Coordinates of C-alpha atoms in Angstrom, one line a residue:
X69 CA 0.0 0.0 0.0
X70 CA 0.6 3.6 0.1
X71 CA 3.0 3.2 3.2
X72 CA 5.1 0.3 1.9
X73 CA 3.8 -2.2 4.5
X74 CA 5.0 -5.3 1.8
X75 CA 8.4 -6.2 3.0
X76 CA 11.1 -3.5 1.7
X77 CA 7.8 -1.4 0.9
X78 CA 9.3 2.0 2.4
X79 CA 13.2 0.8 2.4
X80 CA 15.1 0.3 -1.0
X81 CA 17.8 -1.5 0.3
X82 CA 18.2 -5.2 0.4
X83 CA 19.4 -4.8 4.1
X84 CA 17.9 -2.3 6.1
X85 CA 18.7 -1.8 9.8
X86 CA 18.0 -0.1 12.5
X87 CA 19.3 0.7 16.3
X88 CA 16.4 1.7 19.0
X89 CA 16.5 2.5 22.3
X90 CA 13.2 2.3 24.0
X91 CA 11.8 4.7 27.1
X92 CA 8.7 6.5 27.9
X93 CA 7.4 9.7 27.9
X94 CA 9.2 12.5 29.1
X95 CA 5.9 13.5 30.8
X96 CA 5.5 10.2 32.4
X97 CA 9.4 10.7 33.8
X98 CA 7.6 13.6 35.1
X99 CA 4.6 12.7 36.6
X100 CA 6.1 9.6 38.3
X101 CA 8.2 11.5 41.5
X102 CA 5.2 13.5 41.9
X103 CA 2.9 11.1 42.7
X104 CA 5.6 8.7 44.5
X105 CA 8.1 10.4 45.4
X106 CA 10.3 8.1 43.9
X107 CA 13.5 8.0 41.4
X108 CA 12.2 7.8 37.7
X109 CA 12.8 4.9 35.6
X110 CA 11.5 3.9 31.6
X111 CA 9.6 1.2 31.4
X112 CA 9.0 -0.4 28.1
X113 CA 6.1 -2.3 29.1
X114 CA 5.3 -4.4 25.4
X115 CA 1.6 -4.3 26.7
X116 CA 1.8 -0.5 27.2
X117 CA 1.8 2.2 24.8
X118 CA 5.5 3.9 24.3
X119 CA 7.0 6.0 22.3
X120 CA 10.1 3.6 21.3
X121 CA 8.1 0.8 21.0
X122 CA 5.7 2.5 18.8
X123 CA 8.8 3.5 16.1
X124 CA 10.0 0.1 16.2
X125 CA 7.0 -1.5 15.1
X126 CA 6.3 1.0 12.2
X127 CA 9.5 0.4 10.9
X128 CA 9.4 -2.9 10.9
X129 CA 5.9 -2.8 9.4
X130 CA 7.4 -0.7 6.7
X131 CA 10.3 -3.1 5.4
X132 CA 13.3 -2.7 8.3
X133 CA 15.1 -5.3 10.1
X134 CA 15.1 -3.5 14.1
X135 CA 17.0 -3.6 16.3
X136 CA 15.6 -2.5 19.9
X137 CA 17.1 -2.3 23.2
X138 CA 16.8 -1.1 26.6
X139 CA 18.4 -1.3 30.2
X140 CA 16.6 -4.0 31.6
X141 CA 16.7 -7.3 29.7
X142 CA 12.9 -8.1 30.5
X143 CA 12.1 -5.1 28.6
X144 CA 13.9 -5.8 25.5
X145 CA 12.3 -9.8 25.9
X146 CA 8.4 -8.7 26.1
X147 CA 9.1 -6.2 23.2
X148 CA 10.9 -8.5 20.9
X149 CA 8.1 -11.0 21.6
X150 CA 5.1 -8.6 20.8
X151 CA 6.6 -7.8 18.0
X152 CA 8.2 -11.1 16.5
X153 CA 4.9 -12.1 17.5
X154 CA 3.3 -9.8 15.1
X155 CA 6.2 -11.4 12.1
X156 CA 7.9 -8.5 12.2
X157 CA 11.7 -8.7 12.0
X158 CA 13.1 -7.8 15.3
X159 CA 15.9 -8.3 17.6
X160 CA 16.7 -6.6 20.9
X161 CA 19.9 -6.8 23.0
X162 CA 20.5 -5.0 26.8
X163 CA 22.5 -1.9 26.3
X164 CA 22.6 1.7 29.2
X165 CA 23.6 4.0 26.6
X166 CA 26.0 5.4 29.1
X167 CA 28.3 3.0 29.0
X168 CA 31.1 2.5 26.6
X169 CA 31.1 -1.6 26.4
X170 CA 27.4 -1.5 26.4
X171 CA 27.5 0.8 23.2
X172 CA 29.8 -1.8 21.5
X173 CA 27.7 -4.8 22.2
X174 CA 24.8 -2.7 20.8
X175 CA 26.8 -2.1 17.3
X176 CA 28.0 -5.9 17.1
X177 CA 24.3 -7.3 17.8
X178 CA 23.6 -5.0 15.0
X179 CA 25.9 -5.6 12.6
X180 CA 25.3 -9.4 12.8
X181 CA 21.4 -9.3 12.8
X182 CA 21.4 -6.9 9.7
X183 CA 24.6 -7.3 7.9
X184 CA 25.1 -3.1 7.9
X185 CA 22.9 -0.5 9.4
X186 CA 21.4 2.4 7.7
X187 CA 19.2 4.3 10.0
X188 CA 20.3 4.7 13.6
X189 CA 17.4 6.5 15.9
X190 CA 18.1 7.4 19.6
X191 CA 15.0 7.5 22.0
X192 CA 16.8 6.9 25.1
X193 CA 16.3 9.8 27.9
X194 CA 17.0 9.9 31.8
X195 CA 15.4 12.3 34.2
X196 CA 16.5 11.6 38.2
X197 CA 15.9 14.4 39.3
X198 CA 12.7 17.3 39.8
X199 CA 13.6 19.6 41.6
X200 CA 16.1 23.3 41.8
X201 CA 17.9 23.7 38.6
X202 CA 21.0 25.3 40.4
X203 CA 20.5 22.9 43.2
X204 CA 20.8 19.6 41.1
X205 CA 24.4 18.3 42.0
X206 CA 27.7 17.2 39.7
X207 CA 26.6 14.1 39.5
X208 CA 23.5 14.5 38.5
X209 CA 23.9 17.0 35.9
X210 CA 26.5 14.1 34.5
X211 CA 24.4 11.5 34.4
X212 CA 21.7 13.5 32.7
X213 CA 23.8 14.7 29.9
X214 CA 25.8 11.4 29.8
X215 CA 22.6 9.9 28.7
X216 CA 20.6 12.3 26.9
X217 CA 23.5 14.2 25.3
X218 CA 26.8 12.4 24.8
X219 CA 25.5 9.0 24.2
X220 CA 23.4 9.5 21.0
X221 CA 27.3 11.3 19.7
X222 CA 29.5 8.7 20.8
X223 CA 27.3 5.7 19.6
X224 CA 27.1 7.3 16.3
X225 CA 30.8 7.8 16.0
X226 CA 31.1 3.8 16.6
X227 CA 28.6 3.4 13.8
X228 CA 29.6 6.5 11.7
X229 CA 32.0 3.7 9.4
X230 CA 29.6 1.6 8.9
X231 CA 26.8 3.8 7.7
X232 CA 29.0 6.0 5.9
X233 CA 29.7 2.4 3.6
X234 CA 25.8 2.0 2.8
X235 CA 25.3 5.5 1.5
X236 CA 22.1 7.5 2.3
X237 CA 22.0 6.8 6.1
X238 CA 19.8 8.5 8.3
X239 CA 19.9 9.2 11.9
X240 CA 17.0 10.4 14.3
X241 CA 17.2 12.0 17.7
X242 CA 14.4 12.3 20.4
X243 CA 14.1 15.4 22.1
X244 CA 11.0 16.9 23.4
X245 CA 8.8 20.0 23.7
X246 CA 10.1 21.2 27.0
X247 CA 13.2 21.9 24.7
X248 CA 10.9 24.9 23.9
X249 CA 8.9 24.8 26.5
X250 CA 10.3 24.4 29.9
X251 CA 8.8 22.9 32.7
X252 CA 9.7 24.0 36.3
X253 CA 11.5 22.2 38.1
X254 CA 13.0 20.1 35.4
X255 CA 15.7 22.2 34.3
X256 CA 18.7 19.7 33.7
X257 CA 16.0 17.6 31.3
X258 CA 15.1 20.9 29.9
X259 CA 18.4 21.8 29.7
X260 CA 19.3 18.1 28.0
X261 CA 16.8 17.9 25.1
X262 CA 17.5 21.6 24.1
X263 CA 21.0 20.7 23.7
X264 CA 19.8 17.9 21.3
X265 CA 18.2 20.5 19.1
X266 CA 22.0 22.0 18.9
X267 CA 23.2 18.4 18.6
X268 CA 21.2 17.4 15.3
X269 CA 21.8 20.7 13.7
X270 CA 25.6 20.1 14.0
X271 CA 25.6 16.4 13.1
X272 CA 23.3 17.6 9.7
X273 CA 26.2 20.0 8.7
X274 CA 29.2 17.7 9.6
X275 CA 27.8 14.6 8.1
X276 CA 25.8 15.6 5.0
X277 CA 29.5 15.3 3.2
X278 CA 28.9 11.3 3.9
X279 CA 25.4 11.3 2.8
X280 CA 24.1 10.7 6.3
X281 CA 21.3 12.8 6.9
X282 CA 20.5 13.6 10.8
X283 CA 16.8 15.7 11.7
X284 CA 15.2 15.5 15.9
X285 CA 11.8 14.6 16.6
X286 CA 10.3 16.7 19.2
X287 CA 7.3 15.2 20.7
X288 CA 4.8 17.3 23.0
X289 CA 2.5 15.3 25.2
X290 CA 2.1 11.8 24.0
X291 CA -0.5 9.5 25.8
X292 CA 2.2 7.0 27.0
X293 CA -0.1 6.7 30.2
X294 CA -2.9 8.8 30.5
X295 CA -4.1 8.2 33.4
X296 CA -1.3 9.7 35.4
X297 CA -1.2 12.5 33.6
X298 CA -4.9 13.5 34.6
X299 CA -4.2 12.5 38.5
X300 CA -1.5 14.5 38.4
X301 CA -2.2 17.3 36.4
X302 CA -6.1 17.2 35.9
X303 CA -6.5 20.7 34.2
X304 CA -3.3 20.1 31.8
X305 CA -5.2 19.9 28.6
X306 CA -7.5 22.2 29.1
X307 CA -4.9 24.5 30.1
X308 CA -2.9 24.0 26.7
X309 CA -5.9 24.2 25.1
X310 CA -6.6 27.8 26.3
X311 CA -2.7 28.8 25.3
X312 CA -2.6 26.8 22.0
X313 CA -5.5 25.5 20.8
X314 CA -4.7 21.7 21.9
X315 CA -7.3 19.6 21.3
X316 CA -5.9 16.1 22.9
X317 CA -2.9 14.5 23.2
X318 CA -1.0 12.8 21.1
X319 CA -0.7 8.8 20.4
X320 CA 3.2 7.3 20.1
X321 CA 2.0 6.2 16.6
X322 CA 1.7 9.5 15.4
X323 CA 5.5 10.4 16.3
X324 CA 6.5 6.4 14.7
X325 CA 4.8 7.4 11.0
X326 CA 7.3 10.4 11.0
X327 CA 10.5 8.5 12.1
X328 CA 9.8 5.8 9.7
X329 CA 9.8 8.9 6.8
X330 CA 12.3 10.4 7.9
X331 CA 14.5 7.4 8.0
X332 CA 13.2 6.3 4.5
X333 CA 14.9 8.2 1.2
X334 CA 11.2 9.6 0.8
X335 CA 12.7 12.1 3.3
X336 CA 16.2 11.6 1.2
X337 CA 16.2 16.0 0.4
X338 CA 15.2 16.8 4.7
X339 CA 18.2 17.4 7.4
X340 CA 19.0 19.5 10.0
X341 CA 15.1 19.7 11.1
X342 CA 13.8 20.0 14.4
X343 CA 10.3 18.4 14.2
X344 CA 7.5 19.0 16.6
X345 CA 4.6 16.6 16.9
X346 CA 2.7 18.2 19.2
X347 CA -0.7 19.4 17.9
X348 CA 0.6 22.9 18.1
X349 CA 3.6 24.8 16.7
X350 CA 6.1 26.2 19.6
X351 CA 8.1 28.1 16.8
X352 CA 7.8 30.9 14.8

């Protein structure tokens, strides 16, 4: 059909891959402390809606060979087996983004599940912290940008050879709206995904040379988990709906059907972009 759902419908090449990270919604990072008062954590529940998993089965729908992965090696099993279960190919392996030997293990699993890897997009976020901006310690600041920041960098630079050999490589980042939009008390996350902004406007220049071709998605409020959003923050829509004109929130599938272009050579002419998928524009 229209979206390429026949296998290498989207994706020209005889070998597509792909490197995912999984996570939920920044808002759900959010939320969580507030209600518990506890440390936040992604969960990639394959029963749940998220954002990750969401991109990973789209492309996979559309022609790709995925590759997922997450902290926690439950996660990356009960994803792997919703979606193999659905035929799609996918494989998953354990990798923290913020460490080094981690990162390598990611790029082997991938180059042996997929033979090369064209598209590379980077979901992972971290947010331990809600709170003072200026109060948020060393460490904390360093684990925030280690994650959010550096890692989407230094993974590409392991994998920059190899999609530099397949020619017309793509790479999405993951920001999100409070890049333009802060929210109190989340400054360092703020702080994080605006530097990602900065991030794929640099890679775009630097790379376009090898015909890699690197844009951010920046999703607004995605209904990873509803109902916490409206215990926590009951008036939240209405409230955006005032300022913007907001008329719901979003669904994780409608930030997947713009990956999956972007990483396709439909997109092949669109870098450098920042790409809100919000139901509203924050720019000019």
């Amino acid at each position: 059909d229209a979206l390429g759902r026949a296998k290498w419908g989207r994706f020209g090449k005889e070998e597509p891959g792909l490197w995912l990270t999984l996570h939920s919604s920044p808002y759900e990072r959010f939320l969580k402390p507030l209600e518990e008062g506890g440390r936040t954590d992604a969960n990639t529940d394959a029963s749940a809606p998220r954002i990750g998993l969401a991109i990973a089965r789209r492309l996979a729908q559309d022609g790709a060979h995925v590759v997922v992965s997450s902290r926690k090696q439950q996660n990356v099993d009960r994803a792997v087996a919703a979606l193999q279960g659905e035929g799609l190919s996918v494989t998953g392996t354990v990798c923290h983004v913020g460490k080094a030997e981690d990162r390598e293990r990611l790029v082997a699993t991938a180059l042996e599940h997929c033979g090369g890897v064209d598209f590379l997009v980077c979901v992972a976020g971290v947010n331990p912290l809600v709170g003072s901006t200026l109060g948020a310690s060393e460490q904390l600041w360093n684990k925030i940008l280690d994650v959010n920041v550096k890692s989407p960098a230094l993974l590409l630079s392991r994998l920059l050879p190899h999609m530099e050999k397949r020619g017309g490589s793509a790479v999405v980042l993951v920001s999100s709206m409070v890049a333009y939009m802060p929210i109190p008390k989340l400054g360092a996350y703020n702080t994080s995904k605006t530097a990602l902004l900065g991030l794929s406007k640099s890679l775009a220049v630097e790379l376009a040379p090898k015909g890699i071709r690197v844009n951010c998605l920046v999703p607004g409020m995605i209904n990873t988990d509803f109902s916490k959003v409206k215990k926590a923050i009951p008036n939240l829509l209405s409230n955006f709906n005032e300022l913007h004109g907001l008329q719901r929130f979003g669904q994780p599938e409608e930030c997947a059907g713009i990956v999956s272009f972007l990483c396709s050579p439909d997109a092949s002419y669109i870098t450098g972009e920042n790409i809100a998928v919000a139901g509203f524009s924050p720019k000019l």
